[in-house]
mmCIF file of C-alpha atoms in Angstrom:
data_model
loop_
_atom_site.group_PDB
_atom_site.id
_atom_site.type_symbol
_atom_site.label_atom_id
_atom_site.label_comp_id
_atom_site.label_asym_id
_atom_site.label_seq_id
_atom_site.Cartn_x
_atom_site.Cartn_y
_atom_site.Cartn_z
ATOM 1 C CA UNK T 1 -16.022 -24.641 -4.137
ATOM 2 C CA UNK T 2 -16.702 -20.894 -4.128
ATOM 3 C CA UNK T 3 -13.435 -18.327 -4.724
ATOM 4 C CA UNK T 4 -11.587 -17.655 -2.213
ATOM 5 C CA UNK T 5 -12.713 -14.352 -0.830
ATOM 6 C CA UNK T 6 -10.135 -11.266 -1.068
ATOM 7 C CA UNK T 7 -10.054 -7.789 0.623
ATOM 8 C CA UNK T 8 -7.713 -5.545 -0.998
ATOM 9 C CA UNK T 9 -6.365 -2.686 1.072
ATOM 10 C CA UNK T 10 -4.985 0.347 0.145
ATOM 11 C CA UNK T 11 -4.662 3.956 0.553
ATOM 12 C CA UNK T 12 -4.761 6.146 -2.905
ATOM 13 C CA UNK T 13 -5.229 9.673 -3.725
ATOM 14 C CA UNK T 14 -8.663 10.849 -5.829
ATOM 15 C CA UNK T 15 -6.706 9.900 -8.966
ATOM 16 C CA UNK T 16 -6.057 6.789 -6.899
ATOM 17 C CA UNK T 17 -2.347 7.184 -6.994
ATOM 18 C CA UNK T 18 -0.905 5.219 -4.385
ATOM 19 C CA UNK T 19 2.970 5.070 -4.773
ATOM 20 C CA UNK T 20 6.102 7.266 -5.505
ATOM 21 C CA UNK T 21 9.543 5.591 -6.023
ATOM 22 C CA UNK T 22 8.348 2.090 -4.359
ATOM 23 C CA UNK T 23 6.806 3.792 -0.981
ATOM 24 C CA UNK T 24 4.094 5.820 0.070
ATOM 25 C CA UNK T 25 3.777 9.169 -1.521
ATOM 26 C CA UNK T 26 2.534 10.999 1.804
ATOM 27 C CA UNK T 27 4.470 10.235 5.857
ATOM 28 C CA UNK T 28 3.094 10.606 8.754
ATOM 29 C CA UNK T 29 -0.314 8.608 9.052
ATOM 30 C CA UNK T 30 0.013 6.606 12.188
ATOM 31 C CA UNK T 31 -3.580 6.359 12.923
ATOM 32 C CA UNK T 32 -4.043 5.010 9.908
ATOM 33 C CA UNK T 33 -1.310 2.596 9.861
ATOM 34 C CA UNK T 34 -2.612 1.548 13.579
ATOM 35 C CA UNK T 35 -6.303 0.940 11.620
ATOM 36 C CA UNK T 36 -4.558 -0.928 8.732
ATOM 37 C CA UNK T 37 -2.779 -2.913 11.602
ATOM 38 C CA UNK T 38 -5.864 -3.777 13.545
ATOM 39 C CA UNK T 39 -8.616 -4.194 10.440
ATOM 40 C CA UNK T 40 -5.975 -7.171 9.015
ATOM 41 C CA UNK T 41 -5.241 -9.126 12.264
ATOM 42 C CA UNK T 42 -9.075 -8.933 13.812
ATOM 43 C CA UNK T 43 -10.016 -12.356 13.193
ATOM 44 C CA UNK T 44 -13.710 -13.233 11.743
ATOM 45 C CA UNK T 45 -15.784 -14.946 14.060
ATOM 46 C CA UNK T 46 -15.829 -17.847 11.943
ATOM 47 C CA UNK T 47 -12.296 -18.447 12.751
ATOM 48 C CA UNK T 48 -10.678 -18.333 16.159
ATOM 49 C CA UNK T 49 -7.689 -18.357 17.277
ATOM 50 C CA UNK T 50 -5.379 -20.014 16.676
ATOM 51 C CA UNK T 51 -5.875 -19.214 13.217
ATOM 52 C CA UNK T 52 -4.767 -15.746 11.664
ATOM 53 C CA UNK T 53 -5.740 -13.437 8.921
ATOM 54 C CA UNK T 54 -3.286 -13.974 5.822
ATOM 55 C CA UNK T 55 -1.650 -10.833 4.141
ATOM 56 C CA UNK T 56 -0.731 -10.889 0.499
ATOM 57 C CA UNK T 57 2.186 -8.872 -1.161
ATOM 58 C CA UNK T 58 4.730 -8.825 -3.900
ATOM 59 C CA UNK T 59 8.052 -8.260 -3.187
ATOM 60 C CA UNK T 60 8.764 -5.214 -3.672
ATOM 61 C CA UNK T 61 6.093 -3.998 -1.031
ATOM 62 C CA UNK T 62 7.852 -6.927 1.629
ATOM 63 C CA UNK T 63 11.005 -5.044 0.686
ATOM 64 C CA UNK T 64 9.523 -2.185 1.299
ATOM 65 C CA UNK T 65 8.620 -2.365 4.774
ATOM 66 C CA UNK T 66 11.617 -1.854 7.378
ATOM 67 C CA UNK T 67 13.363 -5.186 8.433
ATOM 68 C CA UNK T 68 12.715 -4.469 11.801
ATOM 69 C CA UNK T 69 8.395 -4.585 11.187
ATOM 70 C CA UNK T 70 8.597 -7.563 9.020
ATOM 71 C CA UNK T 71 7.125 -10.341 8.858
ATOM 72 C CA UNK T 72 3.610 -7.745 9.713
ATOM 73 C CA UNK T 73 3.357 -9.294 13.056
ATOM 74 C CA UNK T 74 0.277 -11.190 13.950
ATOM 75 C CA UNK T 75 -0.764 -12.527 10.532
ATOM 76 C CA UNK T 76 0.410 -14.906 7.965
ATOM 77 C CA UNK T 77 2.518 -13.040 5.635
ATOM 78 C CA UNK T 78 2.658 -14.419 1.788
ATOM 79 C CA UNK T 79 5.207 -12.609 -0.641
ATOM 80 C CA UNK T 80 5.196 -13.124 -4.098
ATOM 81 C CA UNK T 81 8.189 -13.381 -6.236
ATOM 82 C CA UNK T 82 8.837 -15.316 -9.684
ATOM 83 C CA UNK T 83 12.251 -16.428 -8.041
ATOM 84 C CA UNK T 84 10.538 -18.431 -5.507
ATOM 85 C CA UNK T 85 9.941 -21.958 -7.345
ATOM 86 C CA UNK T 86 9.629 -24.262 -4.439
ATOM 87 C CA UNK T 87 6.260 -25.200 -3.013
ATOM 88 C CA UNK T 88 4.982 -23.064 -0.692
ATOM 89 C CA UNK T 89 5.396 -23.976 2.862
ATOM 90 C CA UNK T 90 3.848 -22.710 6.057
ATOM 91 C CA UNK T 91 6.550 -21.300 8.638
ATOM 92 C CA UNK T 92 6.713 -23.117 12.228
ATOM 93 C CA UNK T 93 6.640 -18.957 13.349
ATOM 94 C CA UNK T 94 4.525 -17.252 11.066
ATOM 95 C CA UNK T 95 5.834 -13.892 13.415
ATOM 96 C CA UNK T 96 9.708 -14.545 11.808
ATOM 97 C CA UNK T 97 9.084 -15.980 8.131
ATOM 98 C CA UNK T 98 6.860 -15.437 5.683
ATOM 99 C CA UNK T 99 5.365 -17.929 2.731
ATOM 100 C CA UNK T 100 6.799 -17.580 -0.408
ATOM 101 C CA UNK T 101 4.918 -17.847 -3.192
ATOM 102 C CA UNK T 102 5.952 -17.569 -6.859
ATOM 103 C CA UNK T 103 2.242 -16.094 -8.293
ATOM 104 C CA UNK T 104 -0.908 -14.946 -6.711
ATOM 105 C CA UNK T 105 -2.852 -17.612 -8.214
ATOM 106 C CA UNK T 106 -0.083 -20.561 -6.393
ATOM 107 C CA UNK T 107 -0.798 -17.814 -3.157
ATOM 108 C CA UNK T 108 -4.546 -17.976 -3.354
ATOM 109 C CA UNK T 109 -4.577 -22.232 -4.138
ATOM 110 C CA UNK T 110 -2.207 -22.109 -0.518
ATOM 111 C CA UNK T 111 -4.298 -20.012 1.552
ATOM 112 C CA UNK T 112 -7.501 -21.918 0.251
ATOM 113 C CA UNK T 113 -6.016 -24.502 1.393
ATOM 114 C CA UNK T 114 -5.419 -22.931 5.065
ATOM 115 C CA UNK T 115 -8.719 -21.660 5.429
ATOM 116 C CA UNK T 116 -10.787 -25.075 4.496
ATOM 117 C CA UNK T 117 -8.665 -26.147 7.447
ATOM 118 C CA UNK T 118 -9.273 -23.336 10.026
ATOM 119 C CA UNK T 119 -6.387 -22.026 10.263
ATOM 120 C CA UNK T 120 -6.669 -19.186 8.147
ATOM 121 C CA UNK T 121 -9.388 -16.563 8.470
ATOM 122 C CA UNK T 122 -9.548 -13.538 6.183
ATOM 123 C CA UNK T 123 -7.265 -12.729 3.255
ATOM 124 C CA UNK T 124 -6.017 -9.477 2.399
ATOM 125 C CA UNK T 125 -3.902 -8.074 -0.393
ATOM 126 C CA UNK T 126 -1.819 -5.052 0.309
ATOM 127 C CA UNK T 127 0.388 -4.634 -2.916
ATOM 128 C CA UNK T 128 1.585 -3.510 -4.905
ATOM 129 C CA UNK T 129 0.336 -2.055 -7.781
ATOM 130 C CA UNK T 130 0.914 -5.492 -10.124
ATOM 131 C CA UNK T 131 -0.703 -7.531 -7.687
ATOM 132 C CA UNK T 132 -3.805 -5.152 -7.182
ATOM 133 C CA UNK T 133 -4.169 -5.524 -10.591
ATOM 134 C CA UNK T 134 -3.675 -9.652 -10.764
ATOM 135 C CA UNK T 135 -5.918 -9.217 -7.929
ATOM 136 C CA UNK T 136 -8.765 -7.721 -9.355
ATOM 137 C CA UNK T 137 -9.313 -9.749 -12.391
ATOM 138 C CA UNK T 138 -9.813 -12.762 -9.820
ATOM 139 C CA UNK T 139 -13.441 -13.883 -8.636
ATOM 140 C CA UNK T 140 -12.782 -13.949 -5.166
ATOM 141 C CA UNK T 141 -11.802 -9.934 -5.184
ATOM 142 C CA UNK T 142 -15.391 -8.441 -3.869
ATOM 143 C CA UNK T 143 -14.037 -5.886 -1.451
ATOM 144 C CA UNK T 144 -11.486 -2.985 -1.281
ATOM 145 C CA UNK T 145 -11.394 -0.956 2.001
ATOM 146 C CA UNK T 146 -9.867 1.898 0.846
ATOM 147 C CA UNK T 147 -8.234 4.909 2.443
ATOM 148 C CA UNK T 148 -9.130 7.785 0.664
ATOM 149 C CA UNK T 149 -6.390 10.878 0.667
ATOM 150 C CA UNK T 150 -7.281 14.447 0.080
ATOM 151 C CA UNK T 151 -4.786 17.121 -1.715
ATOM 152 C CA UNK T 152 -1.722 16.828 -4.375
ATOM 153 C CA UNK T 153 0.709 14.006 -4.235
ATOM 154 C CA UNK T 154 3.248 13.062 -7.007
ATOM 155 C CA UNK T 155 2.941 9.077 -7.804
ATOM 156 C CA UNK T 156 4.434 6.979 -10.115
ATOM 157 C CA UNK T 157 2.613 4.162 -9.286
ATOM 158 C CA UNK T 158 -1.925 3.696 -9.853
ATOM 159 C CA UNK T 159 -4.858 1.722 -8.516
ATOM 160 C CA UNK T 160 -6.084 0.071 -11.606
ATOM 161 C CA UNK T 161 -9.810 1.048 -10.847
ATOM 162 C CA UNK T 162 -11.739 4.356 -10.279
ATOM 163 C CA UNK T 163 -13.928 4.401 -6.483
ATOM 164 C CA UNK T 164 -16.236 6.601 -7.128
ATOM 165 C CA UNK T 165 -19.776 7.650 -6.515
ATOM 166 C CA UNK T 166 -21.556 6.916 -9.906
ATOM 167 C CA UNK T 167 -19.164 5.796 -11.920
ATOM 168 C CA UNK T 168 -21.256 2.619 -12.973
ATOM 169 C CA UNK T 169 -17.888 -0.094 -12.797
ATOM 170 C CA UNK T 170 -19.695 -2.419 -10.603
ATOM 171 C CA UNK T 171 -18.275 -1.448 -7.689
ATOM 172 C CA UNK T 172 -20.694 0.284 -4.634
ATOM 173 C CA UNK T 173 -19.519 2.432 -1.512
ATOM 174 C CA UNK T 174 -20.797 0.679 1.153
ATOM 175 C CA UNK T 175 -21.872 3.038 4.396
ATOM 176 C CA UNK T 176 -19.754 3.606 7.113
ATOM 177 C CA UNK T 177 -22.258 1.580 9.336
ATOM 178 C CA UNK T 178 -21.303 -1.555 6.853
ATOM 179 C CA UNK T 179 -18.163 -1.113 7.343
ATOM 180 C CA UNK T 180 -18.080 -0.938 11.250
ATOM 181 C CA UNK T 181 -19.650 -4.194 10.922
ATOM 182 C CA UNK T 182 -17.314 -5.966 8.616
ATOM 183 C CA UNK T 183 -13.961 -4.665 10.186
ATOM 184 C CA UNK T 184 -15.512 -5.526 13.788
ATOM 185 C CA UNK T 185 -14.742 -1.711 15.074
ATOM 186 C CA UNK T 186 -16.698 1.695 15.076
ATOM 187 C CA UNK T 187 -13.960 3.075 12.334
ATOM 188 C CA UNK T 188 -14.033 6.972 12.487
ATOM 189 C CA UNK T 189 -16.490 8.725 10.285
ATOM 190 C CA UNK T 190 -15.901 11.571 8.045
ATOM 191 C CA UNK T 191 -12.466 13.230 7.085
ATOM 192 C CA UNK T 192 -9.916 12.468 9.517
ATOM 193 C CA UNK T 193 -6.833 14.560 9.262
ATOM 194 C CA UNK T 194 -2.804 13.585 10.571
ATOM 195 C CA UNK T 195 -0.139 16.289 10.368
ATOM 196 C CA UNK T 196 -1.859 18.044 7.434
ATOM 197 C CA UNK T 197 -3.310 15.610 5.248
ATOM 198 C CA UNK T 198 -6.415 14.823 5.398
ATOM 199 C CA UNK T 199 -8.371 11.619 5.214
ATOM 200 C CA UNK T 200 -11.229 9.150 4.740
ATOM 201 C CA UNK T 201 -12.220 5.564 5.494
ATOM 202 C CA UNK T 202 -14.630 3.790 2.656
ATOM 203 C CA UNK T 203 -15.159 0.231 2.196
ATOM 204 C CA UNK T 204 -16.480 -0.456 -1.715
ATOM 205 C CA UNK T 205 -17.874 -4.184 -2.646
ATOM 206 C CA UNK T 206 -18.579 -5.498 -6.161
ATOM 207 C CA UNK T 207 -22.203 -6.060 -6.884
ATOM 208 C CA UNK T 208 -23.137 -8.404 -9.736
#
């Protein structure tokens, strides 16, 4: 059975900083929180509804988004936490519960599980910066859509892996074209910018 395929997500700076004090170093973005929103409920065409897109995080990013927003509706939320030991179980309302999960490898084995049956479509991790990293030492990580942010932000918190042009890691920017296709949208091209900061969408696959 081939890995299970995962899409990381993330926004990061050039020096692909991409937290300060267990949020996001920069405010403001809604656009791009409304393209984050629709890339990771837009289901594949090899699953239809009823299934949904599954969205893997630790903890600490869970805790990080406001009570009031989470569970992210609309998909299958999975958290990660060493002090959950019981077997993961899916929620009867994936919209007020999430699954809990106590590594990404027992998160993973679940959602493989869910998609052989249909009711899960595409994976995606969101964080944080631990589970990026777990994340990209596993065979089924061959895509990061990445939102890359222009200027100087203080961050505490790193993207394990340089995106960039040239920099020979295995890893190729695919064009914007590509990525249109794969999120299912016509994603806007070029620099975007949202109350002063300014703003790119890439998609980057791993090439063998």
């Amino acid at each position: 059975m081939p890995p299970l395929d995962l899409t990381l997500v993330l926004a990061a700076t050039r020096d692909m900083g991409i937290g300060l004090n267990g949020t996001l170093p920069w405010t403001g973005l809604r656009k791009e929180m409304a393209y984050f929103a629709r890339v990771t409920k837009r289901l594949p065409p090899h699953a239809p509804p009823p299934a949904l897109n599954a969205v893997i995080m630790g903890r600490k990013t869970w805790e990080s988004i406001p009570p009031r927003f989470r569970p992210l509706k609309g998909r299958l939320n999975v958290v990660i936490s060493r002090s959950f030991i019981d077997t993961p179980a899916t929620p009867s309302d994936p919209d007020s519960e999430p699954v809990k999960t106590s590594s990404l490898e027992q998160a993973v084995a679940y959602l493989q599980g869910r998609v052989n049956e249909g009711g899960v479509g595409r994976v995606f991790v969101i964080g944080g910066g631990q589970i990026y990293e777990e994340s990209l030492r596993m065979k089924g990580c061959r895509r990061v859509l990445l939102t890359r942010v222009e200027g100087e932000f203080e961050c505490d918190t790193h993207f394990g892996l340089r995106l960039e042009e040239g920099e020979g890691n295995g890893w190729v920017r695919r064009s914007k074209e590509e990525l249109d296709g794969w999120t299912g949208e016509e994603v806007p091209g070029g620099m975007q910018e949202e109350n002063g900061t300014r703003y790119e969408f890439q998609m980057w696959e791993k090439v063998e």
